[in-house]
XYZ file of C-alpha atoms in Angstrom:
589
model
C -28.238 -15.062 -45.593
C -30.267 -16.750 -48.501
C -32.591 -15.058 -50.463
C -35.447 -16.742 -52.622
C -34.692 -17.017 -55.933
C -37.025 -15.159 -58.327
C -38.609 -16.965 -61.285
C -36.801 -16.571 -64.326
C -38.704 -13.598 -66.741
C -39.149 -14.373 -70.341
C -37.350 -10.568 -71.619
C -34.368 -10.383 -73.949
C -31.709 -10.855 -71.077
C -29.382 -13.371 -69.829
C -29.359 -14.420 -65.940
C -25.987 -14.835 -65.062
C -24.825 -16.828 -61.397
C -21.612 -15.108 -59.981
C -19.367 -16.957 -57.293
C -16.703 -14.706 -55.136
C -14.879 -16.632 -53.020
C -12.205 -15.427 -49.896
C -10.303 -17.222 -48.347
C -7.778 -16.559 -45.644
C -5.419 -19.376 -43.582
C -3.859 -18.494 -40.225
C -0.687 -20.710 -39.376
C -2.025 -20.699 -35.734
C -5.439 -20.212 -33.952
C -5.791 -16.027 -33.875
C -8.902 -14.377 -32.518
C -10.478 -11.817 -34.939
C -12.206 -8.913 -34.132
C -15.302 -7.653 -35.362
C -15.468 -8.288 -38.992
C -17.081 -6.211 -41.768
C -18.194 -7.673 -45.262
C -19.147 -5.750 -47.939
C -20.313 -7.976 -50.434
C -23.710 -7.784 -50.798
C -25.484 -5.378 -53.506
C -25.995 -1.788 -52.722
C -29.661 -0.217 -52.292
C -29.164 1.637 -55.165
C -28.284 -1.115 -58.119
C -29.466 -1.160 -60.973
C -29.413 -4.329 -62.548
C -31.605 -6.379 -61.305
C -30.457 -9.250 -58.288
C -32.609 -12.032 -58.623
C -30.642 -14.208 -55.718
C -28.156 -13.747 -52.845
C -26.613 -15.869 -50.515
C -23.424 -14.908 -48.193
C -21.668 -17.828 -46.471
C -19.214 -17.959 -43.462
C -16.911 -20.409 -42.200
C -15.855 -21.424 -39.904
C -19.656 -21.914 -38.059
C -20.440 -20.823 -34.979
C -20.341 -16.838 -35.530
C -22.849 -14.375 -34.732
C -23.927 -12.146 -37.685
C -25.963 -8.908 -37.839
C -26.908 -7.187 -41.359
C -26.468 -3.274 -41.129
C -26.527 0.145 -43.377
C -23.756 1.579 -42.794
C -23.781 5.817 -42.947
C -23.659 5.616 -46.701
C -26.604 3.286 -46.548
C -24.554 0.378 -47.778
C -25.052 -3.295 -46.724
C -23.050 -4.352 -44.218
C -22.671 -7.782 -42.243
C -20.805 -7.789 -39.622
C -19.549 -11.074 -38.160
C -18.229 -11.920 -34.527
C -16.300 -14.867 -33.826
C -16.211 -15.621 -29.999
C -13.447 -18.120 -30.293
C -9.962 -18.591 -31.998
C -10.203 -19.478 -35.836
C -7.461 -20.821 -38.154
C -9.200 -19.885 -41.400
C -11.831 -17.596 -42.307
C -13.820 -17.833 -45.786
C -16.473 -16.202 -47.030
C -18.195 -17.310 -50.487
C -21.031 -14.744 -52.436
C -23.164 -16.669 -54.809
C -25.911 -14.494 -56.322
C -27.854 -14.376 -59.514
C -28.164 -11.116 -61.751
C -30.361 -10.299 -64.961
C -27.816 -8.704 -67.372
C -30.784 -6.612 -68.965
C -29.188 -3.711 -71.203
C -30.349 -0.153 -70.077
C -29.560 2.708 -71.208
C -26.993 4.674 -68.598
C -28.209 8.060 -70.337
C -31.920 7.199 -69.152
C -31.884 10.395 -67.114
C -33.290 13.686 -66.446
C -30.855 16.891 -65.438
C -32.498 19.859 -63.189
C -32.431 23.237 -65.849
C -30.222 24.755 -62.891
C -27.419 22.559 -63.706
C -27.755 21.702 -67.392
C -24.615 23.752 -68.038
C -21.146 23.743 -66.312
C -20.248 25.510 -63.952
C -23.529 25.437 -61.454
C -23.699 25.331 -58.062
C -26.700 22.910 -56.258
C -29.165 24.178 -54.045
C -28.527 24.987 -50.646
C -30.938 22.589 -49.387
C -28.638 19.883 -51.260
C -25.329 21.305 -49.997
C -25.225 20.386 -46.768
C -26.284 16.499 -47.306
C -23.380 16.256 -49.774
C -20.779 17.936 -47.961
C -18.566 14.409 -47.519
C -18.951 14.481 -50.937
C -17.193 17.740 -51.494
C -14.294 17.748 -49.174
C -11.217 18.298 -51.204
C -8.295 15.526 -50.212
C -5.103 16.812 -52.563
C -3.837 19.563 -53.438
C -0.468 18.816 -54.947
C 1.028 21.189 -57.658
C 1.041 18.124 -60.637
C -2.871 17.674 -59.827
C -3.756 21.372 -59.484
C -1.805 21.725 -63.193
C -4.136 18.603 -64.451
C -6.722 20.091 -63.079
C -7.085 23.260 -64.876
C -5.954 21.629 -67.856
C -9.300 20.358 -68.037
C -11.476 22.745 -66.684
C -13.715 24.442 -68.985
C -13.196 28.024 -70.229
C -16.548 28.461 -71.221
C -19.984 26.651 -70.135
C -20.780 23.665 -71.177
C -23.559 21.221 -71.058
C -23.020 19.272 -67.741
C -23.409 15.491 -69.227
C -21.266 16.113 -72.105
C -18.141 17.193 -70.187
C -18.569 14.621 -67.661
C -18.521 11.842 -70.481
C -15.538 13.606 -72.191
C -13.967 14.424 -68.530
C -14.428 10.008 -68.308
C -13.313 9.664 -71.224
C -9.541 11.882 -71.311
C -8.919 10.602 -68.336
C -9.075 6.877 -69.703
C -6.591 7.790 -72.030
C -3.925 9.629 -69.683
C -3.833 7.060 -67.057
C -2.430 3.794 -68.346
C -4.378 0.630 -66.844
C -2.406 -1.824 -64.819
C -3.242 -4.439 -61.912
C -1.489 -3.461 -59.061
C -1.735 -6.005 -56.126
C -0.115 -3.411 -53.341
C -2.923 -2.932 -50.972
C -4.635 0.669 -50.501
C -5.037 3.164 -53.269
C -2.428 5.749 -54.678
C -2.626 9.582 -54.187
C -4.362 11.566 -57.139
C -0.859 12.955 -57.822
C 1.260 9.854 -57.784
C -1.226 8.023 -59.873
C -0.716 11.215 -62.284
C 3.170 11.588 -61.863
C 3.409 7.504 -63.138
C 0.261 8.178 -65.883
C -0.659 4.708 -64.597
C -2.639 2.869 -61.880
C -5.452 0.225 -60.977
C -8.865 0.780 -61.490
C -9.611 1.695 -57.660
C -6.876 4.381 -58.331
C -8.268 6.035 -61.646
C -11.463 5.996 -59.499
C -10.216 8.122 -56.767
C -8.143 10.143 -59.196
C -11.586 11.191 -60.865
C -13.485 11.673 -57.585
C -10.817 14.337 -56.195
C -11.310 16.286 -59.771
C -14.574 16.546 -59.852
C -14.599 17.458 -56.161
C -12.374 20.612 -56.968
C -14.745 21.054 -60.039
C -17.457 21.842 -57.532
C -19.524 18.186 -58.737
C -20.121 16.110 -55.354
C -18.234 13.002 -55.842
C -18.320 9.507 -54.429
C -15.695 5.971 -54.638
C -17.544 3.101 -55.227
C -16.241 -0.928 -54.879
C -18.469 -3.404 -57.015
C -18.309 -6.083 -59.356
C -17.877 -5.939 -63.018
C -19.535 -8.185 -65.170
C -18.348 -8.477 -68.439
C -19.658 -10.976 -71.232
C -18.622 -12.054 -74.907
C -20.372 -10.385 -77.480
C -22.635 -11.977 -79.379
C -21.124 -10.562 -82.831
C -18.148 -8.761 -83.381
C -17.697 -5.351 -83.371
C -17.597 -2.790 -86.557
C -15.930 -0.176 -86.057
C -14.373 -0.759 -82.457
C -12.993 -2.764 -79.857
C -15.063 -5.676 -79.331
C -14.554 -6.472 -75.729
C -13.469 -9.729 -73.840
C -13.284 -13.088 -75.256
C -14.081 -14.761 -73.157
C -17.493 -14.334 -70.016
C -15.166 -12.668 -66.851
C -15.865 -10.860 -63.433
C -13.728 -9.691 -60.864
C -14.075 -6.961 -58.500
C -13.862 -3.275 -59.292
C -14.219 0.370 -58.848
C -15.459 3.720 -60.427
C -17.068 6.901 -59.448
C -19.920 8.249 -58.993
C -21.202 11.894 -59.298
C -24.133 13.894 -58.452
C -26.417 15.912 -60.618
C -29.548 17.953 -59.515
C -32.310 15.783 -61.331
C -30.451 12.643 -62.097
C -29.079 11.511 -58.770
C -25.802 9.287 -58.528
C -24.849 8.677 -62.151
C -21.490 6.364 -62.359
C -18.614 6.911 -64.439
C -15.910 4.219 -64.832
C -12.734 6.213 -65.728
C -10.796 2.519 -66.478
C -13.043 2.260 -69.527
C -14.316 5.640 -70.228
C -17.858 4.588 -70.071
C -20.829 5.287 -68.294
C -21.688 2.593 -65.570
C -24.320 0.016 -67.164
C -25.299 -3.203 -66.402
C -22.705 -5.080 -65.713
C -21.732 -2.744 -62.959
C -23.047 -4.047 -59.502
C -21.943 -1.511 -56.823
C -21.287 -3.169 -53.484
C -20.264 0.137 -51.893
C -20.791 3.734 -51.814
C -18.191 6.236 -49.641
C -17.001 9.440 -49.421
C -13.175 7.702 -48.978
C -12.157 4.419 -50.475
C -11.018 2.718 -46.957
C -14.525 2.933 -46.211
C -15.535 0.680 -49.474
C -12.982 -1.974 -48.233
C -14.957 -5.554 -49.236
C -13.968 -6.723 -45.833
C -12.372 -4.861 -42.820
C -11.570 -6.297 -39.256
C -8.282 -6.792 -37.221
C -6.261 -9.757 -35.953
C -3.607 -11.386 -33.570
C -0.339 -11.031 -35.440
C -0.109 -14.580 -37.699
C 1.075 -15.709 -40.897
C -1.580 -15.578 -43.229
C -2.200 -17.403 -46.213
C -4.620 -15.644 -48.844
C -6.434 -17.050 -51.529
C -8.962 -15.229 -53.868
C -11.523 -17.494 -56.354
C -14.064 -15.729 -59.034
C -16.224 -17.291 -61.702
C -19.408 -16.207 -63.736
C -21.668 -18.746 -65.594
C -24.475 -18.388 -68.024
C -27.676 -19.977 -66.408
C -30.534 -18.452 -68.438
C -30.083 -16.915 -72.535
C -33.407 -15.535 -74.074
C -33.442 -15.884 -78.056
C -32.508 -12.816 -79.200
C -31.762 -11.243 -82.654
C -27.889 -11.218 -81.684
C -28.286 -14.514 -80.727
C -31.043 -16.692 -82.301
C -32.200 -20.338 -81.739
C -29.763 -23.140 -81.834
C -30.284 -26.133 -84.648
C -32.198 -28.195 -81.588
C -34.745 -24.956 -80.625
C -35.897 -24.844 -84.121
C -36.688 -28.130 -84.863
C -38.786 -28.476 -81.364
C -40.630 -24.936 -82.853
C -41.009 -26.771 -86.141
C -42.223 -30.004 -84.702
C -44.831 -28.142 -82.629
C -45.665 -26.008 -85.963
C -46.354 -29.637 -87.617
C -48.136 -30.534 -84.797
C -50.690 -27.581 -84.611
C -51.435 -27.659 -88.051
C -52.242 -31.326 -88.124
C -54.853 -30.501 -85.286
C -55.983 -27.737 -87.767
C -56.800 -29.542 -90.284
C -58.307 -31.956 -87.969
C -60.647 -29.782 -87.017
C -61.315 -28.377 -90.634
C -60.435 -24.684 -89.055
C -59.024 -22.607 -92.250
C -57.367 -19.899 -91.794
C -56.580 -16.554 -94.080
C -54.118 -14.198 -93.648
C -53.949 -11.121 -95.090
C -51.045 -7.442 -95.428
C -50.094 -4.721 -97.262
C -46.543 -3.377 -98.103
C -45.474 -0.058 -96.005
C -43.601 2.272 -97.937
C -41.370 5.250 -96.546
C -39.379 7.577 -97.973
C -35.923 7.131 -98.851
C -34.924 10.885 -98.163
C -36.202 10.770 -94.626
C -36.446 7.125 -93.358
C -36.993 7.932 -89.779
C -38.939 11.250 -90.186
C -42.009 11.305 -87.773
C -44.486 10.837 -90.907
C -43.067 7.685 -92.059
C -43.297 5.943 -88.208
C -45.739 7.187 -86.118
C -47.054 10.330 -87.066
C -50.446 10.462 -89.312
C -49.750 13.439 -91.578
C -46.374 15.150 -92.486
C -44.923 17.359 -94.621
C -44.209 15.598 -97.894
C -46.457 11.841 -96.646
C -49.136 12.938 -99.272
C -46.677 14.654 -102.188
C -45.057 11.545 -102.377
C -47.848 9.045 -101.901
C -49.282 10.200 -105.171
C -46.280 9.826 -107.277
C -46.138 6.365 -105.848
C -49.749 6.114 -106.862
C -49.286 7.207 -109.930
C -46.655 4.820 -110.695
C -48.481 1.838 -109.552
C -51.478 3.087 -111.485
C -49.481 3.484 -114.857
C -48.132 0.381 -114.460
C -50.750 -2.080 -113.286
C -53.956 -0.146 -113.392
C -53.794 0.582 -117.479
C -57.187 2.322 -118.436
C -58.101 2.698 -114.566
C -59.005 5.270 -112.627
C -57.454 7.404 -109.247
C -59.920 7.360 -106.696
C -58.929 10.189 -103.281
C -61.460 9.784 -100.747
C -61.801 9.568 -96.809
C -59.612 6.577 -95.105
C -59.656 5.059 -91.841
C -60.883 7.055 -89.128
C -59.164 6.002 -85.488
C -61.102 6.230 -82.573
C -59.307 9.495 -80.378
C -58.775 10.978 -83.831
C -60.557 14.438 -84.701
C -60.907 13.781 -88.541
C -60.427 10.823 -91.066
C -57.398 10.004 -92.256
C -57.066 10.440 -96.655
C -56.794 7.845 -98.958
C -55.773 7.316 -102.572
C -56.711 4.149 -104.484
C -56.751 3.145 -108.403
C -59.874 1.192 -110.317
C -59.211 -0.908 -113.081
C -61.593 -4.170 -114.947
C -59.673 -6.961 -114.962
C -60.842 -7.759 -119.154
C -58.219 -5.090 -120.114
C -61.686 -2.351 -120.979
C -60.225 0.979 -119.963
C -62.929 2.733 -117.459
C -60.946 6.000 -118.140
C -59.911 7.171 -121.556
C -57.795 10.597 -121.161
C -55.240 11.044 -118.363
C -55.047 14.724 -118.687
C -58.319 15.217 -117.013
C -56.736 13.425 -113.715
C -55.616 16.400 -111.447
C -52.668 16.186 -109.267
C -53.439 17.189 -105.632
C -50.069 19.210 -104.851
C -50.646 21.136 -108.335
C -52.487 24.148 -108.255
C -54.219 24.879 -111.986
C -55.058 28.438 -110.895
C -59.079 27.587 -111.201
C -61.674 30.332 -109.350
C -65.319 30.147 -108.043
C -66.389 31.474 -111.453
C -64.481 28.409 -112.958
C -66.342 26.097 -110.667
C -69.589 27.835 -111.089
C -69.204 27.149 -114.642
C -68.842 23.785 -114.751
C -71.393 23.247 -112.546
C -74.118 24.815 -114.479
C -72.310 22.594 -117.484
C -72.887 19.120 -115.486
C -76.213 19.859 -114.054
C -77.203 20.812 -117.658
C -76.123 17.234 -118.759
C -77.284 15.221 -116.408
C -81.207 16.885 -116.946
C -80.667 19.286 -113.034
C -81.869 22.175 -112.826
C -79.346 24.373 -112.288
C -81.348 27.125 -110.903
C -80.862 25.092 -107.320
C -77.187 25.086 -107.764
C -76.127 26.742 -104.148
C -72.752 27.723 -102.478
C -71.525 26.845 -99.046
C -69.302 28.711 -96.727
C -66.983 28.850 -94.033
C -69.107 28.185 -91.032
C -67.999 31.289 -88.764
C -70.110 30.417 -85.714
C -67.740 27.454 -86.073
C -64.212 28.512 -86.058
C -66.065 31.947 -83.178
C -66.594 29.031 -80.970
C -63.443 27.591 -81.295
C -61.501 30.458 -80.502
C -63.842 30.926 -77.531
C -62.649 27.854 -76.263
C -58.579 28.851 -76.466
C -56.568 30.128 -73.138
C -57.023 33.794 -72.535
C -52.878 34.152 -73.256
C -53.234 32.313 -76.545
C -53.282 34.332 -79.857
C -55.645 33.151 -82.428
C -53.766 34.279 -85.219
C -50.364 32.484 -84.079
C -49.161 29.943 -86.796
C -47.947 27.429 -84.330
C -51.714 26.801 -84.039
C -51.556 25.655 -87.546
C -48.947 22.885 -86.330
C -52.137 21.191 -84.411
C -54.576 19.495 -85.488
C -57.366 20.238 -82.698
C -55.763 24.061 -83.004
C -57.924 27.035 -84.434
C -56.001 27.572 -88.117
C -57.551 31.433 -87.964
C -54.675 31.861 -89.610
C -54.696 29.704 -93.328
C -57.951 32.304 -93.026
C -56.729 35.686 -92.393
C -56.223 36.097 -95.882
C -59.861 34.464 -97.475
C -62.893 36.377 -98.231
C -65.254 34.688 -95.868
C -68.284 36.101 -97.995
C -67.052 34.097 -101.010
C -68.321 30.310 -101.458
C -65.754 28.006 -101.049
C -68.174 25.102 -102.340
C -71.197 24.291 -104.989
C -73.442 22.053 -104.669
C -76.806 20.246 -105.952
C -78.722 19.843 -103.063
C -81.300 17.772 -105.607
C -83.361 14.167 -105.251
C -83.773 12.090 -107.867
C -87.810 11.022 -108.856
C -87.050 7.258 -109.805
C -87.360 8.117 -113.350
C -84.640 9.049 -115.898
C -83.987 12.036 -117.005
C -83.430 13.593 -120.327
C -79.524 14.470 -121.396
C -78.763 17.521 -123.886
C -79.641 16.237 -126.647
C -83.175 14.766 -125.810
C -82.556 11.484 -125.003
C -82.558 9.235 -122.158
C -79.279 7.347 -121.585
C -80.143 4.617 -118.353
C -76.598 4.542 -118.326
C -76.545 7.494 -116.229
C -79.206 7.693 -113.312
C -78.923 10.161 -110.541
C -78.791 8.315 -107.191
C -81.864 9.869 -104.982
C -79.757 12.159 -103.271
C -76.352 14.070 -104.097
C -73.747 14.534 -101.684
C -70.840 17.307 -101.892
C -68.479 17.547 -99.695
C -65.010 19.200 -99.540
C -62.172 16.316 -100.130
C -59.098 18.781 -102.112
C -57.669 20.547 -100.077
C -56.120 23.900 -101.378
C -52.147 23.206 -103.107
C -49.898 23.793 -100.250
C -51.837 22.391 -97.670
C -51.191 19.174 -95.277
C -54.494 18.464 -93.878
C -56.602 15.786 -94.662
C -60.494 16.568 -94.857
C -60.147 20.172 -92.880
C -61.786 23.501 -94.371
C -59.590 24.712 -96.173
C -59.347 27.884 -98.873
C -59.768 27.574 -102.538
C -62.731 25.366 -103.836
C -63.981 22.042 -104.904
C -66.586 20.421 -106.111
C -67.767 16.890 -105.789
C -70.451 15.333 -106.877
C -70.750 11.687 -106.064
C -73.165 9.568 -108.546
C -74.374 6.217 -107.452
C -77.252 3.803 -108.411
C -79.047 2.209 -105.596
C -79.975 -0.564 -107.343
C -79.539 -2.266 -110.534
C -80.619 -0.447 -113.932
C -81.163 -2.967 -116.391
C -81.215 -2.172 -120.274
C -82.100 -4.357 -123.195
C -78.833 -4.815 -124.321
C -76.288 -4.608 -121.638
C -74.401 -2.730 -123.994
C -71.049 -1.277 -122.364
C -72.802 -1.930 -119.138
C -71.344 -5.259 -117.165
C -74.155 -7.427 -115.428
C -76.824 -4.121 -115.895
C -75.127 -2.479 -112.696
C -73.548 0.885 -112.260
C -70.434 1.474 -110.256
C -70.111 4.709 -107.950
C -68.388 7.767 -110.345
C -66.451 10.441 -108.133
C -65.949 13.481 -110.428
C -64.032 15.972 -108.428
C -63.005 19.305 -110.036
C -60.229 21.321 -107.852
């Protein structure tokens, strides 16, 4: 049986080509009965076979492909004449992709050990539960490692793999069959098919349905050394093996290779699946009485290596990538296309690398803290005489608000554009100002810049607002529980319950500007400063404390935002570069 190779996938993985060869010589023509082969990957693999082939000799057999009860591949062959020899060679092809063998779900019924599964489960894993041994040595093991206490279910299975790995000594043992759980225990020692069964009989009298399984093991050189641990082979190898493999309510069939304490993974390709290890036999048939000569061939090649970080391009890959780099930009300039390229640094914090705030998550709890004393620093030391600018970032679509941002101003002549730092707040710092403080120096700014101040006018919460929102919450939901706080499409009733919704949060001039200057205190007109035709106030400081980024919040600011629509020229230019005035954001908070 051939099956069509699949095209090779451009993923970090290496396709490896694995040939298992059998051979067995009969001193004298002997008729075989039925044969079974087991050699061909089970349903439930999961690395991923990209060819098969299964080949007979000598010809002239009749073959049919069966599950068996266990729903394992079978082929079984039926010679109708006398053989001398009888071979049979598995070449397949497998992607050694890396998953992860923890990649699993577990049913909240059987998170912690002991359980018990459902009794709609019980009955289909009944093979898989029948007790074998019973021997005093094993029943003493076997409540040496039972749990006193519960336990999560996937950590004492890994440390369950893992003891026994260390009690039972590995050796290759060539004696056909497997040993008894207690004779494998009595010697501490045994092949891999024997650790296997040793495990399956404990977990069966531990109440976890239990299963043998025959497969091969794949195991390839590192690509660097290990730190901290053994590094593995030396050398690429395969051969065939066996582990165990248990069931748990969410997770299905999860192996467990007691010979290296690990969890199945990759390089485990299960061939068989039984309650009993004779029925995982690779291949099983009788046979006139002969003398038989036996002779047993693996190999596993490399056919296929992505680039990978492990394992990067050799000394011929890169010069073909720079040759075609040459190449393209040749045509480039050929073609007179020019191309710019533009980025910005990401910093993090050093405290909390992988925090959600610093990878994937908009807002946090300290993003904004520290993003101004980074600001500051980069301000103080390139931006001399410049000004901080906090305003509204980029707003992504799916996103219910802007995102903040902080930027500095600076001219590059070296002419400071601000004079005294201690009139630059700090966001996170709260100076204790009121309404009446704001009110205040309202009245003081409109007074300078020639407004009247008699159409100086708060704002407020909007209440229908936050009503309707809480209108649209689930009937069991409390509008006053902080973990709404945590969302940002949740109703924050409760940074309010404490606020005086009848006091204004916010002044503003809701004025428009006649085209014409107006007179300062002091009688004059200064065309330096001309009122755009319409202010604009709106709430961009949030209250200290607070980790939002343009949302209502308590306390109070004012922001007044001064811009010339077009050009005021004077006679002089004085102090006034190319007669045009840049936006001024005075923010009090």
């Amino acid at each position: 049986m051939c099956a069509k190779y699949a095209p090779a996938h451009l993923t970090m993985s290496i396709h490896v080509a694995l040939n298992h060869r059998t051979e067995y010589h009969y001193d004298r023509p002997v008729q075989l009965s039925p044969q079974i082969i087991r050699l061909r990957p089970a349903p439930h693999c999961r690395t991923r076979i990209l060819s098969y082939s299964q080949k007979v000799s000598p010809e002239g057999f009749f073959i049919n492909w069966q599950q068996d009860p266990h729903a394992n591949y079978a082929a079984r062959i039926v010679f109708p004449e006398k053989v001398t020899r009888f071979i049979v060679e598995i070449d397949l092809v497998a992607e050694m992709a890396v998953y992860n063998p923890f990649d699993f779900f577990v049913e909240r019924s059987a998170e912690n050990y002991p359980f018990t599964y459902a009794d709609s489960l019980l009955e289909d894993l009944r093979p898989y539960l029948r007790k074998n041994c019973s021997e005093q040595v094993f029943m003493d093991y076997l409540e040496s490692i039972r749990p006193q206490k519960k336990v999560n279910l996937v950590n004492f299975l890994v440390d369950l793999n893992s003891q026994l790995q260390k009690d039972i000594g590995y050796l290759i043992r060539l004696e056909p069959g497997v040993q008894e759980p207690q004779e494998t225990l009595q010697l501490r020692s045994g092949s891999c098919r024997d650790s296997a069964w040793l495990l399956v009989e404990l977990c069966r009298h531990l109440g976890i349905a239990a299963r043998f399984v025959s497969g091969y093991l794949i195991q390839l050189t590192p690509d660097v050394k290990s730190l901290d641990g053994p590094s593995g082979t030396d050398k690429d190898f395969t051969d065939l093996h066996a582990w165990t493999e248990v069931f748990i309510p969410g997770a299905g069939w999860i192996g467990l290779d007691p010979t290296s304490g690990l969890l199945a993974g990759e390089g485990h390709i299960p061939l068989a699946s039984t309650p009993l290890p004779s029925s995982a036999a690779p291949i099983t048939g009788e046979l006139e009485y002969a003398e038989v000569r036996f002779e047993h061939h693996m190999s596993v090649q490399r056919i296929y290596e992505s680039a990978r970080v492990t394992k990067p391009y050799t000394p011929e890959q890169w010069r073909a990538i720079d040759d075609l780099g040459e190449r393209i930009d040749r045509e480039l300039n050929q073609l007179d296309v020019r191309l710019t390229m533009g980025g910005e640094p990401t910093f993090i914090s050093i405290d909390d690398m992988d925090g959600a705030e610093w990878n994937v998550a908009a807002v946090g709890p300290h993003k904004r803290r520290l993003s101004e004393i980074l600001l500051r620093r980069l301000w103080q030391k390139y931006a001399t005489g410049g000004f901080l600018h906090y305003g509204q970032g980029k707003w992504y679509p799916g996103e219910s608000l802007p995102r903040w941002a902080f930027a500095t101003y600076w001219r590059k002549d070296g002419e400071p554009i601000w004079q005294d730092q201690q009139w630059l707040a700090e966001i996170e710092k709260d100076y204790g100002f009121t309404i009446e403080d704001a009110k205040k120096f309202s009245r003081t700014l409109g007074e300078s810049l020639g407004v009247d101040v008699t159409h100086l006018q708060p704002a407020y919460e909007d209440t229908w607002y936050y009503l309707w929102k809480e209108q649209k919450l689930p009937t069991n939901v409390d509008p006053l529980d902080s973990k709404l706080k945590e969302s940002e499409n949740g109703l924050d009733c409760h940074a309010f319950s404490n606020a005086d919704w009848m006091s204004p949060p916010v002044l503003c001039f809701p004025c428009k500007g006649s085209g014409r200057l107006r007179p300062v205190r002091g009688g004059s007109a200064d065309p330096c400063f001309c009122v755009k035709a319409e202010y604009s106030c709106h709430r961009a400081i949030p209250r200290s404390g607070c980790d939002c980024r343009l949302n209502p919040c308590p306390g109070f600011a004012v922001q007044i935002i001064l811009m010339s629509p077009i050009p005021i020229r004077r006679s002089n230019n004085q102090g006034c570069p190319n007669g045009r005035r840049w936006p001024v954001n005075i923010t009090c908070a």
